[in-house]
mmCIF file of C-alpha atoms in Angstrom:
data_model
loop_
_atom_site.group_PDB
_atom_site.id
_atom_site.type_symbol
_atom_site.label_atom_id
_atom_site.label_comp_id
_atom_site.label_asym_id
_atom_site.label_seq_id
_atom_site.Cartn_x
_atom_site.Cartn_y
_atom_site.Cartn_z
ATOM 1 C CA MET A 1 0.000 0.000 0.000
ATOM 2 C CA GLY A 2 1.274 3.441 -0.860
ATOM 3 C CA LYS A 3 3.629 3.294 -3.867
ATOM 4 C CA GLU A 4 0.888 3.480 -6.507
ATOM 5 C CA GLU A 5 -0.871 6.182 -4.515
ATOM 6 C CA GLU A 6 2.400 8.123 -4.173
ATOM 7 C CA ALA A 7 2.755 8.021 -7.973
ATOM 8 C CA GLN A 8 -0.832 9.236 -8.287
ATOM 9 C CA VAL A 9 -0.154 12.166 -5.933
ATOM 10 C CA ARG A 10 2.940 13.090 -7.967
ATOM 11 C CA SER A 11 0.749 13.030 -11.094
ATOM 12 C CA TRP A 12 -1.355 15.749 -9.440
ATOM 13 C CA GLY A 13 1.662 18.071 -9.627
ATOM 14 C CA PHE A 14 3.335 17.463 -6.262
ATOM 15 C CA ASP A 15 7.096 16.910 -6.562
ATOM 16 C CA HIS A 16 7.483 15.097 -3.245
ATOM 17 C CA ALA A 17 5.105 12.349 -2.082
ATOM 18 C CA PHE A 18 5.430 9.969 0.856
ATOM 19 C CA THR A 19 3.202 7.661 2.883
ATOM 20 C CA TRP A 20 2.664 8.490 6.550
ATOM 21 C CA THR A 21 0.760 6.823 9.391
ATOM 22 C CA ASP A 22 -0.541 8.511 12.534
ATOM 23 C CA GLY A 23 -1.847 6.616 15.548
ATOM 24 C CA PRO A 24 -5.344 6.824 17.001
ATOM 25 C CA ASN A 25 -6.495 10.342 17.886
ATOM 26 C CA ALA A 26 -3.137 11.895 16.924
ATOM 27 C CA HIS A 27 -3.406 15.684 16.929
ATOM 28 C CA TYR A 28 -1.559 18.368 14.997
ATOM 29 C CA ALA A 29 -1.916 21.795 16.610
ATOM 30 C CA PRO A 30 -2.635 24.797 14.365
ATOM 31 C CA HIS A 31 0.103 25.137 11.753
ATOM 32 C CA ALA A 32 0.724 26.111 8.131
ATOM 33 C CA HIS A 33 3.032 24.984 5.336
ATOM 34 C CA ALA A 34 5.108 27.126 2.973
ATOM 35 C CA GLY A 35 3.641 25.375 -0.077
ATOM 36 C CA LYS A 36 0.355 23.755 -1.016
ATOM 37 C CA THR A 37 -0.022 20.236 0.404
ATOM 38 C CA THR A 38 -2.363 17.349 -0.254
ATOM 39 C CA HIS A 39 -3.315 14.327 1.820
ATOM 40 C CA HIS A 40 -4.672 11.237 0.039
ATOM 41 C CA ILE A 41 -6.232 8.954 2.651
ATOM 42 C CA LEU A 42 -5.506 5.230 2.386
ATOM 43 C CA ALA A 43 -6.836 3.933 5.744
ATOM 44 C CA GLY A 44 -8.680 5.397 8.728
ATOM 45 C CA ASP A 45 -9.823 9.001 8.779
ATOM 46 C CA MET A 46 -8.796 12.542 9.670
ATOM 47 C CA THR A 47 -10.724 15.625 10.679
ATOM 48 C CA LEU A 48 -9.343 18.946 9.477
ATOM 49 C CA TRP A 49 -10.432 22.470 10.354
ATOM 50 C CA TYR A 50 -9.228 26.049 10.047
ATOM 51 C CA PRO A 51 -9.179 27.542 13.573
ATOM 52 C CA ARG A 52 -8.361 31.122 12.593
ATOM 53 C CA GLU A 53 -11.235 31.179 10.150
ATOM 54 C CA GLU A 54 -13.551 29.712 12.801
ATOM 55 C CA GLU A 55 -12.456 32.405 15.253
ATOM 56 C CA GLY A 56 -13.362 35.013 12.652
ATOM 57 C CA GLU A 57 -16.759 33.415 12.091
ATOM 58 C CA GLU A 58 -17.375 33.202 15.844
ATOM 59 C CA LYS A 59 -16.595 36.912 16.220
ATOM 60 C CA LYS A 60 -19.002 37.718 13.381
ATOM 61 C CA LYS A 61 -21.710 35.599 15.010
ATOM 62 C CA LYS A 62 -21.136 37.261 18.393
ATOM 63 C CA LYS A 63 -21.415 40.676 16.763
ATOM 64 C CA ARG A 64 -24.656 39.625 15.090
ATOM 65 C CA GLY A 65 -25.746 38.245 18.475
ATOM 66 C CA LYS A 66 -25.215 41.614 20.143
ATOM 67 C CA GLU A 67 -27.185 43.294 17.380
ATOM 68 C CA ALA A 68 -30.001 40.798 17.942
ATOM 69 C CA GLU A 69 -29.975 41.508 21.679
ATOM 70 C CA ASN A 70 -30.380 45.160 20.837
ATOM 71 C CA GLU A 71 -33.482 44.114 18.931
ATOM 72 C CA GLU A 72 -34.666 42.189 22.027
ATOM 73 C CA ASP A 73 -34.319 38.801 20.381
ATOM 74 C CA GLY A 74 -32.401 36.882 23.045
ATOM 75 C CA ALA A 75 -32.957 33.426 21.524
ATOM 76 C CA MET A 76 -31.406 34.468 18.236
ATOM 77 C CA ALA A 77 -28.510 36.107 20.057
ATOM 78 C CA ALA A 78 -27.739 32.947 22.033
ATOM 79 C CA ALA A 79 -27.718 30.837 18.873
ATOM 80 C CA ALA A 80 -25.568 33.347 17.032
ATOM 81 C CA ALA A 81 -23.003 33.424 19.845
ATOM 82 C CA ALA A 82 -22.575 29.617 19.977
ATOM 83 C CA PRO A 83 -19.122 28.356 18.953
ATOM 84 C CA VAL A 84 -18.809 27.151 15.385
ATOM 85 C CA HIS A 85 -16.812 24.040 14.464
ATOM 86 C CA GLN A 86 -16.218 23.760 10.744
ATOM 87 C CA GLY A 87 -14.189 20.548 10.907
ATOM 88 C CA VAL A 88 -14.707 18.049 8.120
ATOM 89 C CA THR A 89 -13.884 14.366 8.513
ATOM 90 C CA TYR A 90 -12.302 12.664 5.504
ATOM 91 C CA GLY A 91 -12.123 8.906 4.979
ATOM 92 C CA VAL A 92 -10.511 6.379 2.668
ATOM 93 C CA GLY A 93 -10.065 7.652 -0.879
ATOM 94 C CA ALA A 94 -10.443 11.327 -0.006
ATOM 95 C CA ARG A 95 -8.065 13.964 -1.287
ATOM 96 C CA VAL A 96 -7.576 16.870 1.114
ATOM 97 C CA ASP A 97 -5.729 19.931 -0.230
ATOM 98 C CA VAL A 98 -4.497 22.737 2.018
ATOM 99 C CA ASP A 99 -3.340 25.990 0.437
ATOM 100 C CA ALA A 100 0.087 27.424 1.226
ATOM 101 C CA GLY A 101 0.077 29.528 4.384
ATOM 102 C CA ARG A 102 -3.441 28.467 5.441
ATOM 103 C CA VAL A 103 -3.467 27.688 9.160
ATOM 104 C CA HIS A 104 -5.141 24.350 9.843
ATOM 105 C CA GLU A 105 -5.499 21.840 12.647
ATOM 106 C CA VAL A 106 -5.907 18.078 12.301
ATOM 107 C CA ARG A 107 -7.064 15.187 14.487
ATOM 108 C CA MET A 108 -6.893 11.571 13.372
ATOM 109 C CA GLY A 109 -9.748 9.190 13.993
ATOM 110 C CA PRO A 110 -9.941 6.450 16.624
ATOM 111 C CA ARG A 111 -8.266 3.937 14.268
ATOM 112 C CA GLY A 112 -5.512 6.346 13.251
ATOM 113 C CA CYS A 113 -4.887 7.332 9.648
ATOM 114 C CA THR A 114 -2.530 6.320 6.841
ATOM 115 C CA TYR A 115 -2.207 8.802 4.003
ATOM 116 C CA VAL A 116 0.041 9.971 1.207
ATOM 117 C CA VAL A 117 1.340 13.499 1.684
ATOM 118 C CA GLY A 118 2.086 15.548 -1.411
ATOM 119 C CA GLU A 119 4.275 18.628 -1.195
#
């Protein structure tokens, strides 16, 4: 497992491709890469999200929540102020691209994850 998929990732325009395995629930704190990367999942799953973008969305929702409070609509304000989690879980066969410089955070699933990284 991996060599054919590494060749496939290189065919997508990535010069460097390698197979990597993370254990169950492995976590990568918020980080970014200098170049675009891809992750082609071979086994298990990973959840990826963009924490800085979520923080921006949460601030927007809180602002809208305050505006709603000013309109005496407390229920709408409470919903608007709730934290947002935009994480998406990707499974076997998925291709996950992350643009250069885009801060992202990743958590592997309970069975871990094996994937081909393209850089």
